[in-house]
mmCIF file of C-alpha atoms in Angstrom:
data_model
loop_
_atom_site.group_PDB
_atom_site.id
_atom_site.type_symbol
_atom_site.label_atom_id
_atom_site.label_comp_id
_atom_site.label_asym_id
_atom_site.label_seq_id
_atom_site.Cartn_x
_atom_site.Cartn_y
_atom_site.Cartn_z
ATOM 1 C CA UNK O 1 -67.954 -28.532 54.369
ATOM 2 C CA UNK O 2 -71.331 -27.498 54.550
ATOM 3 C CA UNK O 3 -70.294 -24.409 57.169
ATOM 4 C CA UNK O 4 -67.868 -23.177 54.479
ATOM 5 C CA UNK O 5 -70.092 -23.781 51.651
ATOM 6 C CA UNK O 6 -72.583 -21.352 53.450
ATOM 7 C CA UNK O 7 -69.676 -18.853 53.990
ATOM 8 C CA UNK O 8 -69.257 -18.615 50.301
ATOM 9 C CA UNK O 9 -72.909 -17.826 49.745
ATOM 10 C CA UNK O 10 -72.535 -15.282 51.943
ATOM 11 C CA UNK O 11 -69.450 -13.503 50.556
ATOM 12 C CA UNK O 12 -71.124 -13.788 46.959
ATOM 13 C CA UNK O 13 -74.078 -12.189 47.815
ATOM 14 C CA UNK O 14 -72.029 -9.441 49.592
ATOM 15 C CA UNK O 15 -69.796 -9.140 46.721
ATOM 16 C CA UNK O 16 -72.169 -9.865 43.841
ATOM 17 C CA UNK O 17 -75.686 -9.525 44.837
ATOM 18 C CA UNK O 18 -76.357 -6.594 47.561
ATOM 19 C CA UNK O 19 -74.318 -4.237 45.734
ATOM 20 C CA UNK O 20 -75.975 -4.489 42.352
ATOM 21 C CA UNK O 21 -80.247 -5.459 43.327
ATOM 22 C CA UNK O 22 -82.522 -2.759 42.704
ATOM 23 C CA UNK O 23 -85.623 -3.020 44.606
ATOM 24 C CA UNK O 24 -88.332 -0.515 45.215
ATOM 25 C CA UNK O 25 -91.443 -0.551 47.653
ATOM 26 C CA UNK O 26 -93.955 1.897 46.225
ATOM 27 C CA UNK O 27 -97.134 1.027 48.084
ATOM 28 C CA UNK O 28 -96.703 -0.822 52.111
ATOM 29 C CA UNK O 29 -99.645 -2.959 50.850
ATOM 30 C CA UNK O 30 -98.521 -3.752 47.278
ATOM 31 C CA UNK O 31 -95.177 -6.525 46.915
ATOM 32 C CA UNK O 32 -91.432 -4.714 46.244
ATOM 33 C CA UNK O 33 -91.085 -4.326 42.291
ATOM 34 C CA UNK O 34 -87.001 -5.598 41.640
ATOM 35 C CA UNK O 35 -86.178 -3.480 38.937
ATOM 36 C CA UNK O 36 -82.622 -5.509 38.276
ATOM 37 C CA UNK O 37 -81.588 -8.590 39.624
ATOM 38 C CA UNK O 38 -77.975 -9.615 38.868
ATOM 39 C CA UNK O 39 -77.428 -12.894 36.560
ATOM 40 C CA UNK O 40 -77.245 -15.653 37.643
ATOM 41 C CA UNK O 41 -79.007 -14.649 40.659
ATOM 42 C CA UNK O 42 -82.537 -14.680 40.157
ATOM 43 C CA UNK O 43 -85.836 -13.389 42.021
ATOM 44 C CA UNK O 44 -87.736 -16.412 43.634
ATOM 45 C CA UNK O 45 -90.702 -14.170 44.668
ATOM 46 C CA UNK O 46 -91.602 -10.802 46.364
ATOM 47 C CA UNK O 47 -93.880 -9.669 49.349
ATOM 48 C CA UNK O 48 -94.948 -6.198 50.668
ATOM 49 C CA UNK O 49 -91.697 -5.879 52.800
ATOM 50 C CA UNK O 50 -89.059 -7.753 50.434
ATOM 51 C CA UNK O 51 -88.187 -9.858 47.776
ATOM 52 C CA UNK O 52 -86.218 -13.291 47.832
ATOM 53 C CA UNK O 53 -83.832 -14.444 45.566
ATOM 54 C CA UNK O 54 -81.862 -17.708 44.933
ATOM 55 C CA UNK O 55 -78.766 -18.418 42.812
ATOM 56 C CA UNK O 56 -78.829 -22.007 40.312
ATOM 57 C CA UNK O 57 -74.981 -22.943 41.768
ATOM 58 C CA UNK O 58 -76.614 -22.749 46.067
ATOM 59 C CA UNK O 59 -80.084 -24.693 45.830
ATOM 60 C CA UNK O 60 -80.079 -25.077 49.552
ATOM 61 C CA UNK O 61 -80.430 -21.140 50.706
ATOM 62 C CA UNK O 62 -82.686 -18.159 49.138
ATOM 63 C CA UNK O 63 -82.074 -14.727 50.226
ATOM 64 C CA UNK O 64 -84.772 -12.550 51.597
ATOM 65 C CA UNK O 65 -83.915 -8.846 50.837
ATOM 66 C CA UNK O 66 -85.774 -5.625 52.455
ATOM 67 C CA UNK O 67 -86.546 -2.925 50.529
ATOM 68 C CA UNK O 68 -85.253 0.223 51.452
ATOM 69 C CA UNK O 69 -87.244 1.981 54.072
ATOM 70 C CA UNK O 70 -89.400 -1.097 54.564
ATOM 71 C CA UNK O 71 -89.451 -1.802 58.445
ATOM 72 C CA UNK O 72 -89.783 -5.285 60.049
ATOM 73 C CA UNK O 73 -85.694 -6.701 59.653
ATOM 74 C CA UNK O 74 -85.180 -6.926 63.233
ATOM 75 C CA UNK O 75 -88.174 -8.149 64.107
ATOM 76 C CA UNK O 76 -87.614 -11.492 61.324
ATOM 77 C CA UNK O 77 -84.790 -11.991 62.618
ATOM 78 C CA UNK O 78 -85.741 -12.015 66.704
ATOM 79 C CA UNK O 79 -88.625 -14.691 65.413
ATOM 80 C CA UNK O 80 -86.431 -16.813 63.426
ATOM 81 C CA UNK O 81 -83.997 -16.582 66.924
ATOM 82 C CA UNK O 82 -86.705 -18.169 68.615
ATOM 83 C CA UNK O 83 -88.299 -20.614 66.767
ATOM 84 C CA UNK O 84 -85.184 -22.251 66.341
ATOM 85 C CA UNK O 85 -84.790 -25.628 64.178
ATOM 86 C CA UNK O 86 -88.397 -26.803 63.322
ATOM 87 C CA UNK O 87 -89.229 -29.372 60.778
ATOM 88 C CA UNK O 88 -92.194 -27.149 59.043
ATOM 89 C CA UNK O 89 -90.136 -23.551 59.098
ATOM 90 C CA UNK O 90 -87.274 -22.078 57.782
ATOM 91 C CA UNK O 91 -84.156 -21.342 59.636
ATOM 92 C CA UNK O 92 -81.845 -17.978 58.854
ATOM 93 C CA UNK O 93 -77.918 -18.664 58.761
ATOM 94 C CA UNK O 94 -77.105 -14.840 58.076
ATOM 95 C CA UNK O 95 -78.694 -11.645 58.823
ATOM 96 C CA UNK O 96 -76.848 -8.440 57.830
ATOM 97 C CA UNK O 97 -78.341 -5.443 56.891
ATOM 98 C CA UNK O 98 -81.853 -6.308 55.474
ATOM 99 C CA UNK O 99 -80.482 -9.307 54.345
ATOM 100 C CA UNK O 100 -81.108 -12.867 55.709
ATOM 101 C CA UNK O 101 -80.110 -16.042 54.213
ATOM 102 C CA UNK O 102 -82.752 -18.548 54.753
ATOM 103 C CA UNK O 103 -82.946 -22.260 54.033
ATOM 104 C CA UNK O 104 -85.118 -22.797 51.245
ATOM 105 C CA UNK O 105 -88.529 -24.654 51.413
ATOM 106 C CA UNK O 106 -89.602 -26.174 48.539
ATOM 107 C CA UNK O 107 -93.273 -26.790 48.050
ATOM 108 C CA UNK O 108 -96.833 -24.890 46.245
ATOM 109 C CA UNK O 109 -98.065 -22.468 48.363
ATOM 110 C CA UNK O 110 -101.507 -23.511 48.755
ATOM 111 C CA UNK O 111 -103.118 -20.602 47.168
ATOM 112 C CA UNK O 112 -101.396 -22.337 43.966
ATOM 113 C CA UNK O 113 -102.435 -25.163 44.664
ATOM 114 C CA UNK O 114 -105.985 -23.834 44.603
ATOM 115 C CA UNK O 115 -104.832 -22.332 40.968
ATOM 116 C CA UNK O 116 -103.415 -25.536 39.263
ATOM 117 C CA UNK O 117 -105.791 -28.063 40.665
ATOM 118 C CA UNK O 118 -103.248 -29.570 43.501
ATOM 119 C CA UNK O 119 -104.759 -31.430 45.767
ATOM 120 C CA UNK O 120 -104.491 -30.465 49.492
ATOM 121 C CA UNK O 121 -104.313 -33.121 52.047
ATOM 122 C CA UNK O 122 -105.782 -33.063 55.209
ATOM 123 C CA UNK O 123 -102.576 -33.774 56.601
ATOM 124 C CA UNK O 124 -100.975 -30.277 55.680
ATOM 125 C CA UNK O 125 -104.072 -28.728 57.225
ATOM 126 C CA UNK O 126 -102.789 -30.539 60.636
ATOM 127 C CA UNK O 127 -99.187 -30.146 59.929
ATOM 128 C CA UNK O 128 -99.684 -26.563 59.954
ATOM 129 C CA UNK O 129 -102.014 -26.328 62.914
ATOM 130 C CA UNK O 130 -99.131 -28.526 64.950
ATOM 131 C CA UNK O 131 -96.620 -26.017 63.556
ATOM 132 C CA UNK O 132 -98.725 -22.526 65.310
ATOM 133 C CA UNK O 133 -98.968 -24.668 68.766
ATOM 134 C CA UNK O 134 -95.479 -24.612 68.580
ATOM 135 C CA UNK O 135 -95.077 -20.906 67.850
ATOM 136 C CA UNK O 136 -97.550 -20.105 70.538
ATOM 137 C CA UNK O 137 -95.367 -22.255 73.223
ATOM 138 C CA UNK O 138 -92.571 -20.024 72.042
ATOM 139 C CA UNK O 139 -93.952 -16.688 72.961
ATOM 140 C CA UNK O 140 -94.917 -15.680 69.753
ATOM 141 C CA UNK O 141 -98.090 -14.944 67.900
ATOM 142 C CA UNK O 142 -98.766 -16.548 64.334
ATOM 143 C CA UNK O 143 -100.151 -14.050 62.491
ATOM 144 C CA UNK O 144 -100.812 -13.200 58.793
ATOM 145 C CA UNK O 145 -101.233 -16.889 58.137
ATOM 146 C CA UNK O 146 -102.826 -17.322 54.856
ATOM 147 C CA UNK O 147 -103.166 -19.293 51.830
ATOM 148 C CA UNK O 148 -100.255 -17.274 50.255
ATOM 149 C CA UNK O 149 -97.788 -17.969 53.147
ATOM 150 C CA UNK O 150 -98.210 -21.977 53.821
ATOM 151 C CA UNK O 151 -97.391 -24.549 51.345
ATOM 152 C CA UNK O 152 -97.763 -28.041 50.246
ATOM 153 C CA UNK O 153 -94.046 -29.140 50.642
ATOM 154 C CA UNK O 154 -92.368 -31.724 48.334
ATOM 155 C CA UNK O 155 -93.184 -34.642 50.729
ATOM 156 C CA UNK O 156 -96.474 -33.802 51.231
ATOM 157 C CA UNK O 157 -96.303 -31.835 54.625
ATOM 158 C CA UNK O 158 -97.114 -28.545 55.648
ATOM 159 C CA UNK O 159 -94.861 -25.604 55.612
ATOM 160 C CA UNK O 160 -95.239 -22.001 56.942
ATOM 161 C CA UNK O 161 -93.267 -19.552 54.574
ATOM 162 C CA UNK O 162 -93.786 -16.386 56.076
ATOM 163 C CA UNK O 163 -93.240 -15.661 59.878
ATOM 164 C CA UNK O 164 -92.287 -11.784 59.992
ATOM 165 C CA UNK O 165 -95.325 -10.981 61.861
ATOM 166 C CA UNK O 166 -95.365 -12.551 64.659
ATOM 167 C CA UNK O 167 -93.918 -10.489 66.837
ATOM 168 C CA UNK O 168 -97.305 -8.410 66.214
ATOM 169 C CA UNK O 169 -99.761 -8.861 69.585
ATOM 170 C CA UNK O 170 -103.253 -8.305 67.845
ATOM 171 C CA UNK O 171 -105.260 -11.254 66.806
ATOM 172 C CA UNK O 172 -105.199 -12.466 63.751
ATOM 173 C CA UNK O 173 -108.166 -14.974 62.480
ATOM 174 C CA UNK O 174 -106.847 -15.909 59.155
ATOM 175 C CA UNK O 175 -105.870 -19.303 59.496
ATOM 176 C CA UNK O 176 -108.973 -19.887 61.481
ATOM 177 C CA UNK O 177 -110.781 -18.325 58.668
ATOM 178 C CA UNK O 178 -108.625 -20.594 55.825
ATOM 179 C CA UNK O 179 -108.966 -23.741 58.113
ATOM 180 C CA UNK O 180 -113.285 -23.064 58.371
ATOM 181 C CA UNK O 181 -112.781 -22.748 54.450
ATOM 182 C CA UNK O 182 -111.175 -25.812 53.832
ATOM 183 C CA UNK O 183 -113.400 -28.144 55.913
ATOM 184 C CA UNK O 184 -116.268 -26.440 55.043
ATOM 185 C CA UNK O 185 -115.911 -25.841 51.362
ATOM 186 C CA UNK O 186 -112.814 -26.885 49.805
ATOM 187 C CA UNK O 187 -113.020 -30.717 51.100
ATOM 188 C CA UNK O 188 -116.636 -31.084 50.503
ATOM 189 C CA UNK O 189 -117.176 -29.162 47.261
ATOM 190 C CA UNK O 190 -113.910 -28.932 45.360
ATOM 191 C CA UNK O 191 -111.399 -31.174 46.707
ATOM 192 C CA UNK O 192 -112.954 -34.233 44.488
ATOM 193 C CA UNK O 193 -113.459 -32.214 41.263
ATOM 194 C CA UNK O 194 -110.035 -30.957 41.257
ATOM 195 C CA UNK O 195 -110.931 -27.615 39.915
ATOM 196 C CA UNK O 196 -108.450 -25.096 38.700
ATOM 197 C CA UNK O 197 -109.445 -22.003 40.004
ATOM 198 C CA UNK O 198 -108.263 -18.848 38.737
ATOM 199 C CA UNK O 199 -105.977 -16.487 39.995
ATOM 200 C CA UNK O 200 -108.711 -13.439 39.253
ATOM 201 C CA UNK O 201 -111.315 -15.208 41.116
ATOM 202 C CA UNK O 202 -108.893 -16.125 43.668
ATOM 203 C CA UNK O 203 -107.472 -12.271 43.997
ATOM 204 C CA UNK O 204 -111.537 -11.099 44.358
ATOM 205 C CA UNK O 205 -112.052 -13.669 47.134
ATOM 206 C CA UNK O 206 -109.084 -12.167 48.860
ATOM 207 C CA UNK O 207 -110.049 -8.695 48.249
ATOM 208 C CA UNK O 208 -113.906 -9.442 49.856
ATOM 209 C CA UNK O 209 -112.145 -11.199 52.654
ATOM 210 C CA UNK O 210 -110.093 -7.958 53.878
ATOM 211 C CA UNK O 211 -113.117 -6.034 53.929
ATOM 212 C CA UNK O 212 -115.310 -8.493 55.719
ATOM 213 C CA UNK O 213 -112.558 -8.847 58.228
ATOM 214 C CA UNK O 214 -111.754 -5.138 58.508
ATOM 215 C CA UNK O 215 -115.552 -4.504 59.134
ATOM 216 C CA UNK O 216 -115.427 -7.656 61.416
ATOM 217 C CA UNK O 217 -112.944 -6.181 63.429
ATOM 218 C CA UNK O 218 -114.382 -2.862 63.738
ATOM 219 C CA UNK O 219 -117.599 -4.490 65.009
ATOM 220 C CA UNK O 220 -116.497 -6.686 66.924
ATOM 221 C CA UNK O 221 -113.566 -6.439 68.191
ATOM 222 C CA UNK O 222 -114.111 -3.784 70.409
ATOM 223 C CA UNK O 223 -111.627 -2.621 73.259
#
């Protein structure tokens, strides 16, 4: 039942979805604007490569959607090929042209959870950490792991959204960087006042971050 149900996700989004979702990438560092997103299909979020949508009627499966000239389809998919079924990822059921159905996490991204005054357990922070040793022992590279890209899931554990990067073979210290952060600041300082942080401050923290690291890396991460 479930196999079938899938196959008519699939044949909707063929038939109703890819044919009539305009998306645009203006800027490789900015997220895809969707200019028109079919009804009742709706837009669940968007990143600098692609956008995901769900529809109301499949609550199980989103669909992640590259923009047009936007590289890194192939790659998603080899990475979701080997990770295979893990409690904190996704999986992908379909992958067709820039198109991959994914099973849906459900969850706050902790970044929100920063915003709205969530608190984040220590367990997520080890849930996550558990997750990347398991990447690693896969042959891959975890990579671009920020506070946008894991979440607080529904039950409490951690999740890792985003794993179209890890195919990449440089370094990548950010969830070193968020994990320092959250031991060092966020449970000590914040974590007990249950601040609600907003999203400007957030968006300069993150903008001061990419330069310190850029300069980091240019100092010290010589060849």
């Amino acid at each position: 039942m479930a196999q079938s149900r899938l196959q008519v996700f699939c044949d909707r989004l063929e038939q109703e979805l890819r044919p009539h979702l305009d998306l645009t990438s203006e800027h490789p560092h900015h997220p895809v604007i969707v200019r028109h997103c079919p009804s009742p299909w709706y837009c669940v979020g968007t990143g600098n490569y692609a956008a995901v949508v769900a529809h109301p009627d499949f609550p199980a499966w989103v669909v992640k959607v590259y923009a047009p000239h936007r590289e890194g389809f192939a790659a998603e998919v080899e990475v979701y090929r080997r990770l295979g079924t893990h409690a904190a990822f996704s999986e992908c059921y379909y992958a067709k042209d820039g198109i991959l159905v994914l099973r849906r996490l459900h969850g706050t991204t902790l970044y929100d959870c920063a915003h709205r005054g969530i608190p984040i357990p220590k367990q997520v922070i080890e849930d996550i950490d558990q997750a990347l040793d398991y990447v690693y022992a896969q042959g891959l590279n975890p990579h671009d792991v920020h506070g946008k890209n894991v979440m607080l899931g529904v039950d409490g554990r951690g999740l890792v959204v985003d794993i179209s990067d890890f195919l990449k073979p440089e370094p990548c210290y950010a969830w070193k960087d968020l994990k320092r952060a959250y031991y060092c600041l966020y449970r000590p300082l914040i974590a007990g006042l249950k601040l609600k942080i907003p999203y400007a401050f957030l968006d300069q923290v993150r903008t001061v971050y990419r330069v310190y690291r850029r300069l980091g890396d240019r100092l010290f991460l010589k060849p």
